[in-house]
């Protein structure tokens, strides 16, 4: 049977069932591969086979490691033939995968492996971090328990969550730099960087709106001041209107440019 996660929901495994959860995003995604694989590893252990195909960024890396820790098998599409090799490459950088194959060879391998007997699950107990993160994704804990669970995973950092703007905890992980907030949003370093870029763009558009409103207000003050023959006030606010319009135009051109990757450098230079 094939189960497909609907948009905006995590697809999770719980005992012998699948379930949908509208929980916090992981790596800016909902559904998240990490969330699915972690839950499968938690409940099915050695019976799990994780497969990561072509895709961008690194969602799936942490989940595949969870599968491996629980004695499951890991398969990635050969990155050399993947249209977008980032996801399989990311997994291969994080763990030693069991198989890296062309797409055409994966289905026959899955059939072959499904006929074999899985190892005894008791040999691969559920690590505390997998248990805690799986429970966070399920969102069935009280708020105080959620906060306590995140605190068990790492130490608080100086960074904030792009989704809820709360504090982020840096997870104790020797292999992968990861973060979680007490709400439950989770990030790799790469996804956190992208989330920060999105926050920057939102902030810049807000600045454009504020500057344009400032320009409109200043021009309105100029009109009233001139009618009242208050020329000093008119000149002052006319200058403010011109400055607001110039700054707004600069930011708008910056946001609409094709070189969005350089937004941070351009803003720093302009400042």
Short mmCIF file of C-alpha atoms in Angstrom, two decimals:
data_model
loop_
_atom_site.label_atom_id
_atom_site.label_comp_id
_atom_site.label_asym_id
_atom_site.label_seq_id
_atom_site.Cartn_x
_atom_site.Cartn_y
_atom_site.Cartn_z
CA UNK A 1 0.00 0.00 0.00
CA UNK A 2 1.14 3.52 -0.74
CA UNK A 3 0.21 6.37 1.60
CA UNK A 4 0.75 9.94 0.45
CA UNK A 5 0.87 12.79 2.94
CA UNK A 6 -1.63 15.54 2.08
CA UNK A 7 -0.36 19.11 1.98
CA UNK A 8 0.36 20.84 5.29
CA UNK A 9 0.28 17.65 7.41
CA UNK A 10 2.97 15.36 8.77
CA UNK A 11 2.41 11.69 7.96
CA UNK A 12 3.48 9.61 10.97
CA UNK A 13 3.65 5.95 11.93
CA UNK A 14 2.20 4.89 15.29
CA UNK A 15 2.27 1.20 16.14
CA UNK A 16 0.36 -0.48 13.29
CA UNK A 17 -1.33 2.70 12.06
CA UNK A 18 -0.54 5.80 10.03
CA UNK A 19 -1.83 9.16 11.22
CA UNK A 20 -1.79 12.80 10.17
CA UNK A 21 -0.61 15.61 12.45
CA UNK A 22 -0.75 19.34 11.77
CA UNK A 23 2.35 19.84 13.92
CA UNK A 24 5.22 22.33 13.72
CA UNK A 25 7.23 22.36 10.51
CA UNK A 26 10.60 20.64 10.30
CA UNK A 27 13.22 22.07 7.95
CA UNK A 28 10.52 24.52 6.77
CA UNK A 29 8.40 21.56 5.57
CA UNK A 30 5.06 20.07 6.53
CA UNK A 31 4.98 17.18 5.66
CA UNK A 32 8.58 16.48 6.65
CA UNK A 33 10.54 13.39 5.66
CA UNK A 34 12.49 13.52 8.94
CA UNK A 35 9.25 13.44 10.94
CA UNK A 36 7.94 10.42 9.00
CA UNK A 37 11.19 8.45 9.10
CA UNK A 38 11.75 9.16 12.80
CA UNK A 39 8.28 7.91 13.70
CA UNK A 40 8.76 4.79 11.56
CA UNK A 41 12.12 4.09 13.19
CA UNK A 42 10.59 4.55 16.65
CA UNK A 43 7.75 2.09 16.13
CA UNK A 44 9.01 -0.40 13.51
CA UNK A 45 12.77 -0.49 14.13
CA UNK A 46 14.52 -3.14 12.06
CA UNK A 47 11.50 -3.58 9.77
CA UNK A 48 11.92 -0.10 8.26
CA UNK A 49 13.52 0.60 4.89
CA UNK A 50 14.09 4.30 4.26
CA UNK A 51 14.47 5.56 0.68
CA UNK A 52 15.53 9.09 -0.30
CA UNK A 53 15.31 10.09 -3.96
CA UNK A 54 16.13 13.28 -5.85
CA UNK A 55 15.32 16.52 -4.02
CA UNK A 56 16.63 19.87 -2.84
CA UNK A 57 18.19 20.70 0.55
CA UNK A 58 18.60 18.15 3.35
CA UNK A 59 15.23 17.02 4.71
CA UNK A 60 15.51 13.28 5.33
CA UNK A 61 19.08 13.21 6.60
CA UNK A 62 18.17 13.09 10.29
CA UNK A 63 15.34 10.66 9.65
CA UNK A 64 17.55 8.23 7.75
CA UNK A 65 20.03 8.30 10.62
CA UNK A 66 17.20 7.44 13.02
CA UNK A 67 16.28 4.46 10.85
CA UNK A 68 19.88 3.27 10.87
CA UNK A 69 20.16 3.65 14.65
CA UNK A 70 17.13 1.39 15.04
CA UNK A 71 18.58 -1.28 12.78
CA UNK A 72 16.58 -0.44 9.64
CA UNK A 73 17.95 -0.25 6.11
CA UNK A 74 18.80 2.92 4.17
CA UNK A 75 18.68 3.44 0.41
CA UNK A 76 19.39 6.55 -1.65
CA UNK A 77 19.14 7.24 -5.34
CA UNK A 78 22.55 7.49 -6.98
CA UNK A 79 23.27 11.26 -6.79
CA UNK A 80 24.99 11.20 -10.18
CA UNK A 81 21.67 10.46 -11.91
CA UNK A 82 19.39 12.48 -9.61
CA UNK A 83 17.87 15.62 -11.12
CA UNK A 84 18.45 17.34 -7.75
CA UNK A 85 21.19 15.46 -5.86
CA UNK A 86 21.14 17.54 -2.66
CA UNK A 87 18.93 15.18 -0.61
CA UNK A 88 20.70 11.89 -1.39
CA UNK A 89 24.09 13.58 -1.03
CA UNK A 90 23.08 15.03 2.33
CA UNK A 91 22.08 11.59 3.60
CA UNK A 92 25.36 10.09 2.38
CA UNK A 93 27.30 12.81 4.18
CA UNK A 94 25.50 12.01 7.43
CA UNK A 95 25.58 8.21 7.43
CA UNK A 96 27.03 5.25 5.55
CA UNK A 97 23.99 4.16 3.57
CA UNK A 98 23.30 0.51 2.87
CA UNK A 99 22.55 1.05 -0.82
CA UNK A 100 23.11 3.83 -3.38
CA UNK A 101 21.47 2.78 -6.64
CA UNK A 102 20.06 4.06 -9.92
CA UNK A 103 16.32 4.66 -9.72
CA UNK A 104 15.52 1.66 -11.92
CA UNK A 105 17.18 -0.73 -9.45
CA UNK A 106 15.49 0.48 -6.26
CA UNK A 107 12.06 -1.12 -6.73
CA UNK A 108 13.46 -4.64 -7.40
CA UNK A 109 15.70 -4.27 -4.36
CA UNK A 110 12.76 -3.25 -2.16
CA UNK A 111 10.85 -6.34 -3.26
CA UNK A 112 13.86 -8.56 -2.50
CA UNK A 113 14.44 -7.00 0.92
CA UNK A 114 10.76 -7.27 1.83
CA UNK A 115 11.01 -11.04 1.50
CA UNK A 116 13.81 -11.27 4.07
CA UNK A 117 13.45 -11.61 7.84
CA UNK A 118 14.29 -8.47 9.78
CA UNK A 119 16.75 -8.56 12.66
CA UNK A 120 15.49 -8.77 16.24
CA UNK A 121 14.27 -5.29 17.27
CA UNK A 122 15.49 -5.72 20.83
CA UNK A 123 19.05 -5.38 19.62
CA UNK A 124 18.35 -1.75 18.68
CA UNK A 125 16.56 0.07 21.53
CA UNK A 126 14.96 3.45 20.86
CA UNK A 127 17.48 6.20 21.75
CA UNK A 128 16.19 8.94 24.05
CA UNK A 129 16.60 11.68 21.42
CA UNK A 130 14.47 9.79 18.86
CA UNK A 131 11.78 9.16 21.45
CA UNK A 132 11.72 12.80 22.57
CA UNK A 133 11.68 14.29 19.06
CA UNK A 134 9.00 11.86 17.90
CA UNK A 135 6.79 12.88 20.81
CA UNK A 136 7.38 16.57 20.10
CA UNK A 137 6.20 16.09 16.52
CA UNK A 138 3.04 14.32 17.70
CA UNK A 139 2.13 17.43 19.78
CA UNK A 140 0.26 15.42 22.42
CA UNK A 141 2.19 16.84 25.39
CA UNK A 142 1.29 19.77 27.63
CA UNK A 143 3.18 23.01 27.01
CA UNK A 144 5.37 22.59 30.09
CA UNK A 145 6.32 19.07 28.98
CA UNK A 146 7.16 20.33 25.48
CA UNK A 147 9.52 22.95 26.88
CA UNK A 148 11.15 20.45 29.21
CA UNK A 149 11.58 17.99 26.34
CA UNK A 150 13.35 20.53 24.14
CA UNK A 151 15.62 21.50 27.03
CA UNK A 152 16.68 17.85 27.36
CA UNK A 153 17.84 17.86 23.74
CA UNK A 154 20.36 20.70 23.96
CA UNK A 155 21.18 24.18 25.16
CA UNK A 156 19.55 27.49 24.40
CA UNK A 157 21.24 29.54 21.68
CA UNK A 158 21.26 33.23 20.71
CA UNK A 159 19.17 32.50 17.61
CA UNK A 160 15.42 32.82 17.11
CA UNK A 161 12.92 30.66 15.27
CA UNK A 162 11.94 31.99 11.81
CA UNK A 163 8.44 30.54 12.19
CA UNK A 164 7.38 31.62 15.69
CA UNK A 165 10.26 33.98 16.62
CA UNK A 166 10.88 32.16 19.91
CA UNK A 167 14.26 31.09 21.24
CA UNK A 168 16.07 28.19 19.56
CA UNK A 169 17.88 25.39 21.35
CA UNK A 170 21.00 23.98 19.71
CA UNK A 171 20.59 20.21 19.80
CA UNK A 172 23.42 18.10 21.17
CA UNK A 173 24.49 16.36 17.98
CA UNK A 174 28.11 15.70 17.10
CA UNK A 175 27.34 15.02 13.45
CA UNK A 176 24.69 17.56 12.39
CA UNK A 177 24.16 21.16 13.49
CA UNK A 178 20.44 21.32 14.34
CA UNK A 179 18.03 23.55 16.24
CA UNK A 180 14.57 23.33 17.83
CA UNK A 181 12.29 25.86 19.49
CA UNK A 182 10.05 25.00 22.44
CA UNK A 183 7.00 25.08 20.16
CA UNK A 184 8.52 22.24 18.15
CA UNK A 185 9.84 23.79 14.93
CA UNK A 186 13.06 22.04 13.89
CA UNK A 187 15.86 23.13 11.58
CA UNK A 188 19.08 21.94 10.10
CA UNK A 189 21.67 24.70 9.69
CA UNK A 190 20.78 24.92 5.99
CA UNK A 191 17.03 25.21 6.50
CA UNK A 192 17.53 27.72 9.34
CA UNK A 193 19.64 29.88 7.03
CA UNK A 194 16.90 29.77 4.40
CA UNK A 195 14.30 30.61 7.02
CA UNK A 196 16.34 33.63 8.09
CA UNK A 197 16.52 34.75 4.44
CA UNK A 198 12.74 34.56 4.24
CA UNK A 199 12.47 36.61 7.43
CA UNK A 200 14.79 39.20 5.91
CA UNK A 201 12.63 39.50 2.81
CA UNK A 202 9.48 39.92 4.92
CA UNK A 203 11.23 42.59 6.99
CA UNK A 204 12.36 44.45 3.89
CA UNK A 205 8.85 44.49 2.39
CA UNK A 206 7.56 45.77 5.73
CA UNK A 207 10.18 48.51 5.56
CA UNK A 208 8.99 49.42 2.04
CA UNK A 209 5.42 49.69 3.28
CA UNK A 210 6.42 51.84 6.27
CA UNK A 211 8.53 54.17 4.13
CA UNK A 212 5.75 54.61 1.59
CA UNK A 213 3.26 55.39 4.34
CA UNK A 214 5.77 57.86 5.78
CA UNK A 215 6.04 59.49 2.33
CA UNK A 216 2.24 59.74 1.96
CA UNK A 217 1.88 61.31 5.41
CA UNK A 218 4.73 63.77 4.79
CA UNK A 219 3.20 64.90 1.48
CA UNK A 220 -0.15 65.41 3.20
CA UNK A 221 1.55 67.58 5.87
CA UNK A 222 3.24 69.60 3.09
CA UNK A 223 -0.12 70.32 1.43
CA UNK A 224 -1.68 71.53 4.68
CA UNK A 225 1.40 73.59 5.63
CA UNK A 226 1.50 75.40 2.30
CA UNK A 227 -2.17 76.31 2.51
CA UNK A 228 -1.47 77.75 5.96
CA UNK A 229 1.63 79.54 4.63
CA UNK A 230 3.84 77.56 7.04
CA UNK A 231 6.74 77.31 4.63
CA UNK A 232 9.34 76.12 7.13
CA UNK A 233 7.16 73.13 8.04
CA UNK A 234 6.43 72.51 4.35
CA UNK A 235 10.14 72.43 3.46
CA UNK A 236 10.95 70.13 6.39
CA UNK A 237 8.30 67.54 5.50
CA UNK A 238 8.98 67.83 1.78
CA UNK A 239 12.54 66.73 2.51
CA UNK A 240 11.24 63.85 4.62
CA UNK A 241 8.93 62.76 1.81
CA UNK A 242 11.79 62.78 -0.70
CA UNK A 243 14.03 60.75 1.61
CA UNK A 244 11.30 58.19 2.33
CA UNK A 245 10.54 57.85 -1.39
CA UNK A 246 14.23 57.39 -2.26
CA UNK A 247 14.74 54.73 0.43
CA UNK A 248 11.53 52.95 -0.54
CA UNK A 249 12.53 52.90 -4.22
CA UNK A 250 15.95 51.48 -3.36
CA UNK A 251 14.51 48.65 -1.26
CA UNK A 252 11.83 47.85 -3.85
CA UNK A 253 14.42 47.59 -6.63
CA UNK A 254 16.56 45.43 -4.38
CA UNK A 255 13.70 43.05 -3.63
CA UNK A 256 12.65 42.82 -7.26
CA UNK A 257 16.16 42.22 -8.55
CA UNK A 258 17.15 38.76 -9.74
CA UNK A 259 20.12 38.65 -7.38
CA UNK A 260 18.11 37.83 -4.26
CA UNK A 261 20.94 35.75 -2.87
CA UNK A 262 22.95 38.95 -2.45
CA UNK A 263 20.26 40.87 -0.53
CA UNK A 264 22.15 40.71 2.75
CA UNK A 265 25.41 41.97 1.23
CA UNK A 266 23.68 44.81 -0.66
CA UNK A 267 21.80 45.99 2.43
CA UNK A 268 25.01 45.95 4.46
CA UNK A 269 26.82 47.89 1.76
CA UNK A 270 24.00 50.41 1.44
CA UNK A 271 23.97 50.93 5.20
#
